[in-house]
Amino acid sequence: MDIIQIKDRKFKPFIPEAVIKEKIKEVADRINRDMEGKNPLFISVLNGAFVFTADLMRMITIPCEVSFVKLASYQGTTSTGTIKEVMGINEDLTGRHIVIVEDIIDTGLTMKRMVESLGTRNPASVHVCTLLLKPDKLKVDLSVEYAVMEIPNDFIVGYGLDYDQQGRNLPDIYSVVE
């Protein structure tokens, strides 16, 4: 892993793919135990969570379903604070156990809005699973039951996360060089 350039920014190695997958397996094992017999519906937040969701789902051993929602709140390296639903959820959520799968939670505003929105659709439960959590940046009270890793408030790219739509295909996670 070397320093890489994406557009006008340089990024240094941060978390290797092997470590990411090892930590995902630990969370998947917890979900398998916690959701046994519940046939959870995993709702993956596009675009960033698609790589994480694919790896997580291959490690889930209980009966389950997966669906996708597309939200937008980022432009470049910062959140706009405005969240728009680009592609919604069509499934009936009544009585379902929902696990929202997100790539990264920083302020928590997007996730809090999504949890509240799903809660109006009468699910049995709503759980949050994120690859990365920035606890120092959280602005809202949010229960994140399944956080694969907590990280500092650095801008990162790779493993599905992007910088201006570039770098999602990198197998490792890199942090920006200031």
PDB file of C-alpha atoms in Angstrom:
ATOM      1  CA  MET A   1       0.000   0.000   0.000  1.00  0.00           C
ATOM      2  CA  ASP A   2       1.501   3.272  -1.168  1.00  0.00           C
ATOM      3  CA  ILE A   3       0.361   6.889  -1.155  1.00  0.00           C
ATOM      4  CA  ILE A   4      -2.112   7.376  -3.986  1.00  0.00           C
ATOM      5  CA  GLN A   5      -3.454  10.388  -5.853  1.00  0.00           C
ATOM      6  CA  ILE A   6      -7.151  10.890  -6.595  1.00  0.00           C
ATOM      7  CA  LYS A   7      -7.907  14.086  -8.471  1.00  0.00           C
ATOM      8  CA  ASP A   8      -6.343  16.926  -6.437  1.00  0.00           C
ATOM      9  CA  ARG A   9      -5.790  14.948  -3.194  1.00  0.00           C
ATOM     10  CA  LYS A  10      -3.204  12.501  -1.898  1.00  0.00           C
ATOM     11  CA  PHE A  11      -4.250   9.580   0.318  1.00  0.00           C
ATOM     12  CA  LYS A  12      -2.108   7.385   2.571  1.00  0.00           C
ATOM     13  CA  PRO A  13      -2.780   3.772   3.567  1.00  0.00           C
ATOM     14  CA  PHE A  14      -5.066   3.519   6.595  1.00  0.00           C
ATOM     15  CA  ILE A  15      -6.852   0.126   6.940  1.00  0.00           C
ATOM     16  CA  PRO A  16      -5.830  -2.921   4.866  1.00  0.00           C
ATOM     17  CA  GLU A  17      -8.522  -5.090   3.275  1.00  0.00           C
ATOM     18  CA  ALA A  18      -7.591  -8.139   5.404  1.00  0.00           C
ATOM     19  CA  VAL A  19      -8.249  -6.192   8.624  1.00  0.00           C
ATOM     20  CA  ILE A  20     -11.544  -4.851   7.257  1.00  0.00           C
ATOM     21  CA  LYS A  21     -12.790  -8.340   6.397  1.00  0.00           C
ATOM     22  CA  GLU A  22     -11.697  -9.775   9.755  1.00  0.00           C
ATOM     23  CA  LYS A  23     -13.663  -7.068  11.605  1.00  0.00           C
ATOM     24  CA  ILE A  24     -16.711  -7.518   9.335  1.00  0.00           C
ATOM     25  CA  LYS A  25     -16.710 -11.230  10.208  1.00  0.00           C
ATOM     26  CA  GLU A  26     -16.897 -10.361  13.926  1.00  0.00           C
ATOM     27  CA  VAL A  27     -19.939  -8.122  13.317  1.00  0.00           C
ATOM     28  CA  ALA A  28     -21.562 -10.695  11.010  1.00  0.00           C
ATOM     29  CA  ASP A  29     -21.207 -13.341  13.731  1.00  0.00           C
ATOM     30  CA  ARG A  30     -22.969 -11.009  16.213  1.00  0.00           C
ATOM     31  CA  ILE A  31     -25.770 -10.294  13.751  1.00  0.00           C
ATOM     32  CA  ASN A  32     -26.172 -14.033  13.045  1.00  0.00           C
ATOM     33  CA  ARG A  33     -26.633 -14.640  16.794  1.00  0.00           C
ATOM     34  CA  ASP A  34     -28.841 -11.594  17.465  1.00  0.00           C
ATOM     35  CA  MET A  35     -31.113 -12.082  14.443  1.00  0.00           C
ATOM     36  CA  GLU A  36     -31.458 -15.882  14.597  1.00  0.00           C
ATOM     37  CA  GLY A  37     -35.013 -16.840  13.601  1.00  0.00           C
ATOM     38  CA  LYS A  38     -35.988 -13.270  12.627  1.00  0.00           C
ATOM     39  CA  ASN A  39     -35.399 -13.231   8.822  1.00  0.00           C
ATOM     40  CA  PRO A  40     -34.004  -9.672   8.875  1.00  0.00           C
ATOM     41  CA  LEU A  41     -34.228  -7.298   5.932  1.00  0.00           C
ATOM     42  CA  PHE A  42     -30.864  -5.647   5.324  1.00  0.00           C
ATOM     43  CA  ILE A  43     -31.266  -2.229   3.699  1.00  0.00           C
ATOM     44  CA  SER A  44     -28.017  -1.105   2.119  1.00  0.00           C
ATOM     45  CA  VAL A  45     -27.434   2.611   1.586  1.00  0.00           C
ATOM     46  CA  LEU A  46     -26.029   3.239  -1.883  1.00  0.00           C
ATOM     47  CA  ASN A  47     -23.596   4.083  -3.266  1.00  0.00           C
ATOM     48  CA  GLY A  48     -20.953   3.817  -0.567  1.00  0.00           C
ATOM     49  CA  ALA A  49     -22.151   0.708   1.272  1.00  0.00           C
ATOM     50  CA  PHE A  50     -22.328  -1.647  -1.714  1.00  0.00           C
ATOM     51  CA  VAL A  51     -18.871  -3.211  -1.168  1.00  0.00           C
ATOM     52  CA  PHE A  52     -19.414  -3.565   2.594  1.00  0.00           C
ATOM     53  CA  THR A  53     -22.906  -4.986   2.040  1.00  0.00           C
ATOM     54  CA  ALA A  54     -21.612  -7.596  -0.424  1.00  0.00           C
ATOM     55  CA  ASP A  55     -18.930  -8.804   1.991  1.00  0.00           C
ATOM     56  CA  LEU A  56     -21.266  -8.686   5.006  1.00  0.00           C
ATOM     57  CA  MET A  57     -24.026 -10.628   3.232  1.00  0.00           C
ATOM     58  CA  ARG A  58     -21.617 -13.417   2.287  1.00  0.00           C
ATOM     59  CA  MET A  59     -20.890 -13.818   6.014  1.00  0.00           C
ATOM     60  CA  ILE A  60     -24.537 -13.810   7.136  1.00  0.00           C
ATOM     61  CA  THR A  61     -25.616 -17.419   7.607  1.00  0.00           C
ATOM     62  CA  ILE A  62     -29.227 -16.935   8.742  1.00  0.00           C
ATOM     63  CA  PRO A  63     -32.227 -16.555   6.409  1.00  0.00           C
ATOM     64  CA  CYS A  64     -32.450 -12.897   5.384  1.00  0.00           C
ATOM     65  CA  GLU A  65     -33.282 -10.501   2.575  1.00  0.00           C
ATOM     66  CA  VAL A  66     -31.448  -7.487   1.159  1.00  0.00           C
ATOM     67  CA  SER A  67     -32.698  -4.310  -0.469  1.00  0.00           C
ATOM     68  CA  PHE A  68     -31.172  -0.967  -1.382  1.00  0.00           C
ATOM     69  CA  VAL A  69     -31.924   2.707  -0.858  1.00  0.00           C
ATOM     70  CA  LYS A  70     -30.045   5.634  -2.311  1.00  0.00           C
ATOM     71  CA  LEU A  71     -29.612   8.778  -0.258  1.00  0.00           C
ATOM     72  CA  ALA A  72     -27.471  11.777  -1.126  1.00  0.00           C
ATOM     73  CA  SER A  73     -25.926  14.259   1.302  1.00  0.00           C
ATOM     74  CA  TYR A  74     -22.291  14.561   0.227  1.00  0.00           C
ATOM     75  CA  GLN A  75     -20.581  16.777  -2.311  1.00  0.00           C
ATOM     76  CA  GLY A  76     -16.811  16.394  -2.625  1.00  0.00           C
ATOM     77  CA  THR A  77     -15.402  15.845   0.878  1.00  0.00           C
ATOM     78  CA  THR A  78     -18.146  17.406   2.999  1.00  0.00           C
ATOM     79  CA  SER A  79     -21.741  16.700   3.850  1.00  0.00           C
ATOM     80  CA  THR A  80     -24.151  19.291   2.501  1.00  0.00           C
ATOM     81  CA  GLY A  81     -26.415  18.727   5.504  1.00  0.00           C
ATOM     82  CA  THR A  82     -29.303  18.325   3.095  1.00  0.00           C
ATOM     83  CA  ILE A  83     -30.421  14.730   2.610  1.00  0.00           C
ATOM     84  CA  LYS A  84     -32.428  13.659  -0.384  1.00  0.00           C
ATOM     85  CA  GLU A  85     -33.820  10.202  -1.078  1.00  0.00           C
ATOM     86  CA  VAL A  86     -32.906   9.338  -4.628  1.00  0.00           C
ATOM     87  CA  MET A  87     -34.166   5.750  -4.704  1.00  0.00           C
ATOM     88  CA  GLY A  88     -36.601   4.548  -2.059  1.00  0.00           C
ATOM     89  CA  ILE A  89     -37.636   1.303  -0.402  1.00  0.00           C
ATOM     90  CA  ASN A  90     -40.525  -0.598  -1.978  1.00  0.00           C
ATOM     91  CA  GLU A  91     -40.816  -3.472   0.533  1.00  0.00           C
ATOM     92  CA  ASP A  92     -43.548  -3.690   3.168  1.00  0.00           C
ATOM     93  CA  LEU A  93     -41.673  -3.201   6.446  1.00  0.00           C
ATOM     94  CA  THR A  94     -44.574  -4.032   8.780  1.00  0.00           C
ATOM     95  CA  GLY A  95     -43.394  -6.461  11.450  1.00  0.00           C
ATOM     96  CA  ARG A  96     -39.934  -6.821   9.867  1.00  0.00           C
ATOM     97  CA  HIS A  97     -36.581  -6.668  11.632  1.00  0.00           C
ATOM     98  CA  ILE A  98     -34.589  -4.082   9.688  1.00  0.00           C
ATOM     99  CA  VAL A  99     -30.798  -3.745   9.614  1.00  0.00           C
ATOM    100  CA  ILE A 100     -29.649  -0.559   7.880  1.00  0.00           C
ATOM    101  CA  VAL A 101     -26.212  -1.115   6.316  1.00  0.00           C
ATOM    102  CA  GLU A 102     -24.153   2.065   5.915  1.00  0.00           C
ATOM    103  CA  ASP A 103     -20.566   2.692   4.862  1.00  0.00           C
ATOM    104  CA  ILE A 104     -19.763   5.497   7.303  1.00  0.00           C
ATOM    105  CA  ILE A 105     -21.537   7.497   9.984  1.00  0.00           C
ATOM    106  CA  ASP A 106     -20.034  10.825  10.909  1.00  0.00           C
ATOM    107  CA  THR A 107     -22.567  13.480  12.034  1.00  0.00           C
ATOM    108  CA  GLY A 108     -25.319  10.838  12.230  1.00  0.00           C
ATOM    109  CA  LEU A 109     -27.872  13.226  10.702  1.00  0.00           C
ATOM    110  CA  THR A 110     -28.541  11.097   7.609  1.00  0.00           C
ATOM    111  CA  MET A 111     -28.858   7.900   9.651  1.00  0.00           C
ATOM    112  CA  LYS A 112     -31.105   9.484  12.288  1.00  0.00           C
ATOM    113  CA  ARG A 113     -33.444  10.689   9.537  1.00  0.00           C
ATOM    114  CA  MET A 114     -33.474   7.253   7.931  1.00  0.00           C
ATOM    115  CA  VAL A 115     -34.169   5.453  11.250  1.00  0.00           C
ATOM    116  CA  GLU A 116     -37.045   7.852  11.962  1.00  0.00           C
ATOM    117  CA  SER A 117     -38.427   7.454   8.445  1.00  0.00           C
ATOM    118  CA  LEU A 118     -38.331   3.643   8.602  1.00  0.00           C
ATOM    119  CA  GLY A 119     -39.889   3.732  12.072  1.00  0.00           C
ATOM    120  CA  THR A 120     -43.085   5.193  10.580  1.00  0.00           C
ATOM    121  CA  ARG A 121     -43.516   2.027   8.493  1.00  0.00           C
ATOM    122  CA  ASN A 122     -44.250  -0.251  11.494  1.00  0.00           C
ATOM    123  CA  PRO A 123     -41.146  -2.470  11.574  1.00  0.00           C
ATOM    124  CA  ALA A 124     -40.647  -4.861  14.499  1.00  0.00           C
ATOM    125  CA  SER A 125     -37.201  -3.307  15.022  1.00  0.00           C
ATOM    126  CA  VAL A 126     -34.622  -1.086  13.306  1.00  0.00           C
ATOM    127  CA  HIS A 127     -30.898  -1.678  13.806  1.00  0.00           C
ATOM    128  CA  VAL A 128     -27.913   0.236  12.452  1.00  0.00           C
ATOM    129  CA  CYS A 129     -24.829  -1.481  11.039  1.00  0.00           C
ATOM    130  CA  THR A 130     -21.971   0.659   9.751  1.00  0.00           C
ATOM    131  CA  LEU A 131     -18.543  -0.159   8.439  1.00  0.00           C
ATOM    132  CA  LEU A 132     -17.047   2.990   9.966  1.00  0.00           C
ATOM    133  CA  LEU A 133     -18.148   5.261  12.788  1.00  0.00           C
ATOM    134  CA  LYS A 134     -16.670   8.662  13.647  1.00  0.00           C
ATOM    135  CA  PRO A 135     -17.800   9.016  17.291  1.00  0.00           C
ATOM    136  CA  ASP A 136     -16.117  12.418  17.742  1.00  0.00           C
ATOM    137  CA  LYS A 137     -18.165  13.907  14.903  1.00  0.00           C
ATOM    138  CA  LEU A 138     -21.632  12.642  15.951  1.00  0.00           C
ATOM    139  CA  LYS A 139     -24.096  15.506  16.335  1.00  0.00           C
ATOM    140  CA  VAL A 140     -27.174  13.467  17.305  1.00  0.00           C
ATOM    141  CA  ASP A 141     -28.046  10.721  19.762  1.00  0.00           C
ATOM    142  CA  LEU A 142     -27.918   7.584  17.634  1.00  0.00           C
ATOM    143  CA  SER A 143     -27.826   3.919  18.601  1.00  0.00           C
ATOM    144  CA  VAL A 144     -25.304   2.141  16.370  1.00  0.00           C
ATOM    145  CA  GLU A 145     -25.459  -1.486  17.439  1.00  0.00           C
ATOM    146  CA  TYR A 146     -23.099  -2.858  14.846  1.00  0.00           C
ATOM    147  CA  ALA A 147     -20.050  -0.684  14.122  1.00  0.00           C
ATOM    148  CA  VAL A 148     -17.266  -2.595  12.413  1.00  0.00           C
ATOM    149  CA  MET A 149     -14.640   0.044  13.297  1.00  0.00           C
ATOM    150  CA  GLU A 150     -14.444   3.460  14.950  1.00  0.00           C
ATOM    151  CA  ILE A 151     -12.117   5.939  13.283  1.00  0.00           C
ATOM    152  CA  PRO A 152     -10.911   9.508  13.876  1.00  0.00           C
ATOM    153  CA  ASN A 153     -12.386  12.406  11.948  1.00  0.00           C
ATOM    154  CA  ASP A 154     -10.247  11.935   8.817  1.00  0.00           C
ATOM    155  CA  PHE A 155     -11.538  11.995   5.250  1.00  0.00           C
ATOM    156  CA  ILE A 156     -11.160   8.506   3.812  1.00  0.00           C
ATOM    157  CA  VAL A 157     -11.540   6.713   0.505  1.00  0.00           C
ATOM    158  CA  GLY A 158     -11.627   3.115  -0.714  1.00  0.00           C
ATOM    159  CA  TYR A 159     -13.635  -0.027  -0.022  1.00  0.00           C
ATOM    160  CA  GLY A 160     -16.757   1.606  -1.471  1.00  0.00           C
ATOM    161  CA  LEU A 161     -16.118   5.105  -0.096  1.00  0.00           C
ATOM    162  CA  ASP A 162     -15.333   7.787  -2.638  1.00  0.00           C
ATOM    163  CA  TYR A 163     -13.757  11.146  -3.184  1.00  0.00           C
ATOM    164  CA  ASP A 164     -15.935  12.918  -5.749  1.00  0.00           C
ATOM    165  CA  GLN A 165     -17.066   9.506  -7.133  1.00  0.00           C
ATOM    166  CA  GLN A 166     -13.481   8.185  -7.466  1.00  0.00           C
ATOM    167  CA  GLY A 167     -11.697   5.502  -5.421  1.00  0.00           C
ATOM    168  CA  ARG A 168     -14.654   3.259  -4.509  1.00  0.00           C
ATOM    169  CA  ASN A 169     -12.890   0.342  -6.214  1.00  0.00           C
ATOM    170  CA  LEU A 170      -9.821   0.397  -3.938  1.00  0.00           C
ATOM    171  CA  PRO A 171      -9.718  -2.765  -1.780  1.00  0.00           C
ATOM    172  CA  ASP A 172      -8.078  -0.967   1.169  1.00  0.00           C
ATOM    173  CA  ILE A 173      -9.102   2.220   3.001  1.00  0.00           C
ATOM    174  CA  TYR A 174      -6.923   5.312   2.681  1.00  0.00           C
ATOM    175  CA  SER A 175      -6.982   8.587   4.630  1.00  0.00           C
ATOM    176  CA  VAL A 176      -6.372  11.999   3.120  1.00  0.00           C
ATOM    177  CA  VAL A 177      -2.915  13.531   3.452  1.00  0.00           C
ATOM    178  CA  GLU A 178      -3.379  17.113   4.666  1.00  0.00           C
TER     179      GLU A 178
END
